[in-house]
C-alpha positions as MATLAB code, in Angstrom:
seq = 'XXXXXXXXXXXXXXXXXXXXXXXXXXXXXXXXXXXXXXXXXXXXXXXXXXXXXXXXXXXXXXXXXXXXXXXXXXXXXXXXXXXXXXXXXXXXXXXXXXXXXXXXXXXXXXXXXXXXXXXXXXXXXXXXXXXXXXXXXXXXXXXXXXXXXXXXXXXXXXXXXXXXXXXXXXXXXXXXXXXXXXXXXXXXXXXXXXXXXXXXXXXXXXXXXXX';
ca = [
      53.619  -46.033 -118.020;
      54.345  -45.753 -114.307;
      51.094  -47.397 -113.259;
      51.610  -50.354 -115.589;
      55.134  -50.784 -114.248;
      53.900  -50.887 -110.655;
      51.344  -53.534 -111.529;
      53.805  -55.603 -113.563;
      56.265  -55.588 -110.660;
      53.564  -56.502 -108.141;
      53.867  -53.165 -106.335;
      50.372  -51.791 -107.027;
      49.428  -52.194 -103.352;
      51.218  -50.204 -100.681;
      53.183  -47.845 -102.921;
      53.489  -44.124 -102.195;
      53.815  -41.577 -104.994;
      53.857  -37.782 -105.209;
      52.691  -35.751 -108.200;
      53.792  -32.169 -108.816;
      50.795  -30.664 -110.611;
      51.336  -27.431 -112.513;
      47.655  -26.518 -112.996;
      44.166  -27.929 -113.353;
      43.579  -27.873 -117.105;
      42.183  -31.155 -118.419;
      45.277  -32.184 -120.355;
      47.255  -32.158 -117.090;
      44.822  -33.914 -114.756;
      43.057  -36.555 -116.844;
      45.673  -39.189 -116.058;
      44.849  -39.396 -112.348;
      41.374  -40.990 -112.661;
      42.864  -43.613 -115.002;
      45.941  -44.411 -112.902;
      45.457  -48.175 -112.732;
      46.964  -48.857 -109.268;
      44.640  -46.274 -107.708;
      41.573  -47.621 -109.450;
      42.235  -51.322 -108.894;
      44.605  -51.551 -105.952;
      45.733  -49.502 -103.005;
      48.578  -47.220 -102.085;
      48.682  -43.471 -101.756;
      49.147  -40.645 -104.246;
      49.786  -37.137 -102.952;
      49.051  -34.363 -105.440;
      51.012  -31.166 -104.762;
      49.508  -28.399 -106.856;
      48.657  -24.712 -107.127;
      46.722  -22.865 -104.440;
      43.176  -22.109 -105.589;
      41.235  -18.988 -104.656;
      37.932  -20.896 -104.905;
      38.766  -23.348 -102.121;
      41.129  -26.163 -101.117;
      42.908  -27.848 -104.018;
      41.194  -31.192 -103.366;
      37.747  -29.600 -103.321;
      38.308  -27.793 -106.610;
      39.767  -30.933 -108.217;
      36.716  -32.914 -107.125;
      34.484  -30.545 -109.115;
      36.025  -31.967 -112.295;
      36.325  -35.575 -111.121;
      32.684  -36.178 -110.229;
      29.401  -36.801 -112.084;
      28.332  -35.706 -114.637;
      31.892  -35.036 -115.833;
      33.309  -38.339 -114.536;
      31.538  -41.362 -113.037;
      33.401  -41.487 -109.721;
      35.024  -39.093 -107.260;
      38.574  -39.291 -105.830;
      37.133  -40.771 -102.636;
      35.768  -43.730 -104.587;
      39.171  -44.847 -105.841;
      40.529  -47.890 -104.020;
      43.761  -46.130 -103.201;
      44.119  -42.946 -101.194;
      44.493  -39.542 -102.862;
      45.679  -36.547 -100.852;
      45.963  -32.955 -102.050;
      48.402  -30.286 -100.856;
      48.424  -26.744 -102.231;
      51.509  -24.594 -102.648;
      52.264  -21.191 -104.129;
      55.653  -19.418 -104.213;
      57.256  -21.931 -101.858;
      60.432  -23.874 -101.172;
      60.011  -27.233  -99.466;
      61.511  -30.685  -98.987;
      59.862  -33.679 -100.611;
      61.008  -37.296 -100.386;
      64.655  -36.305 -100.048;
      64.486  -33.640 -102.782;
      64.511  -29.851 -102.589;
      61.518  -28.434 -104.451;
      60.876  -24.844 -105.475;
      57.490  -23.734 -106.815;
      56.838  -20.388 -108.476;
      53.881  -18.865 -110.309;
      54.338  -18.676 -114.073;
      52.285  -16.853 -116.689;
      49.409  -18.919 -118.053;
      45.649  -18.504 -118.443;
      44.804  -19.871 -114.963;
      46.813  -20.316 -111.740;
      49.882  -22.270 -112.852;
      53.108  -23.266 -111.166;
      56.531  -24.109 -112.472;
      58.714  -26.430 -110.424;
      62.401  -26.920 -109.781;
      63.543  -30.194 -108.222;
      67.071  -30.751 -106.883;
      68.282  -34.131 -105.671;
      71.700  -35.756 -105.365;
      73.395  -32.919 -107.217;
      71.025  -32.930 -110.196;
      68.449  -30.215 -110.930;
      65.408  -30.230 -113.207;
      63.022  -27.344 -113.915;
      59.536  -27.970 -115.306;
      57.583  -25.122 -116.901;
      55.022  -26.932 -118.983;
      52.631  -24.058 -119.762;
      54.186  -20.611 -119.858;
      53.410  -17.712 -122.162;
      54.391  -14.033 -122.034;
      51.297  -12.993 -124.004;
      49.009  -13.537 -121.019;
      50.464  -10.365 -119.467;
      49.927   -7.649 -122.107;
      52.439   -5.248 -120.555;
      55.280   -7.798 -120.743;
      57.583   -7.645 -123.736;
      57.741  -10.873 -125.695;
      61.363  -11.411 -124.665;
      60.859  -10.605 -120.972;
      61.765  -13.385 -118.531;
      60.241  -12.879 -115.050;
      62.420  -13.148 -111.964;
      60.417  -16.123 -110.681;
      61.110  -18.001 -113.911;
      64.828  -17.296 -113.578;
      64.673  -18.535 -109.975;
      63.356  -21.856 -111.242;
      65.714  -22.220 -114.177;
      68.981  -20.713 -112.900;
      71.838  -23.003 -113.964;
      69.519  -26.007 -114.064;
      70.805  -29.272 -115.530;
      67.604  -29.831 -117.512;
      64.880  -27.331 -118.365;
      61.592  -28.771 -119.626;
      59.760  -25.819 -121.165;
      56.614  -25.043 -123.122;
      57.206  -24.661 -126.881;
      53.726  -24.917 -128.355;
      53.732  -22.295 -131.093;
      55.681  -21.323 -134.141;
      56.363  -17.593 -134.392;
      53.554  -17.214 -136.938;
      51.046  -19.083 -134.763;
      51.958  -17.045 -131.708;
      50.868  -13.816 -133.371;
      47.229  -14.961 -133.359;
      47.381  -17.159 -130.236;
      49.483  -15.044 -127.884;
      46.770  -15.027 -125.181;
      46.554  -18.833 -125.042;
      49.199  -19.088 -122.331;
      51.901  -20.787 -124.373;
      55.061  -19.608 -126.083;
      57.246  -20.070 -129.132;
      60.188  -22.382 -129.536;
      62.363  -19.287 -129.769;
      61.149  -18.015 -126.404;
      61.877  -21.344 -124.709;
      65.429  -21.179 -126.032;
      65.680  -17.561 -124.860;
      64.664  -18.577 -121.319;
      67.232  -21.375 -121.316;
      69.994  -19.005 -122.414;
      69.047  -16.267 -119.932;
      68.981  -18.768 -117.055;
      72.133  -20.624 -118.065;
      70.320  -23.966 -118.327;
      72.632  -26.791 -119.402;
      70.059  -28.664 -121.466;
      66.611  -27.785 -122.835;
      63.747  -30.168 -123.616;
      61.024  -28.566 -125.734;
      57.610  -29.620 -124.426;
      53.872  -29.140 -124.949;
      53.990  -28.959 -128.730;
      50.754  -28.016 -130.476;
      48.623  -31.167 -130.948;
      48.325  -30.390 -134.670;
      52.107  -30.501 -135.091;
      53.575  -33.808 -136.186;
      57.191  -34.836 -136.616;
      57.165  -33.554 -140.191;
      56.328  -30.020 -139.039;
      58.600  -29.968 -135.973;
      61.744  -31.609 -137.328;
      62.568  -28.864 -139.904;
      62.381  -26.064 -137.312;
      65.740  -24.434 -136.735;
      66.527  -21.589 -134.383;
      69.705  -19.546 -134.458;
];
């Protein structure tokens, strides 16, 4: 992974990295405490993530990364960790143009669009229409289209089969068919299906075909 590469190349001290964090669910934040260069070396990691109503992003994050849930806090890492909150924003970051927009999930969640050197990538890792009961299953919000419009690569949630979605529609994820629908509506050039259900293996995913 990225941390191992930094250490192998002797760059674990003095590096600077930025993380675009979609939301604070465990499966999206558990990598930070175990990022080897932060734990054993130096450098700086800036986490850009969703604005929280309960307080600054760093303060809310620390509630999870502290005893008794975890043995150390962000301040006890050897490297420096900084937190910056964003909402529906457009900003520059390390030479890239970044757009953040709220997407439908079970807790405050952002999707991101990154443009750099003529290439664009949109990342909507957790996105499900069922979290807004009044939305039709095929409805694509304007903010989602803003992120995905004509993008070179769309990385989109595709956790459920159509049958699973019927009983899990409030979980904040979507079907493979919906991910493809978003890509078509936005004119995305390529789609990467992401966030498959943990119980799905290659044998269950490979046969899936969508017209």
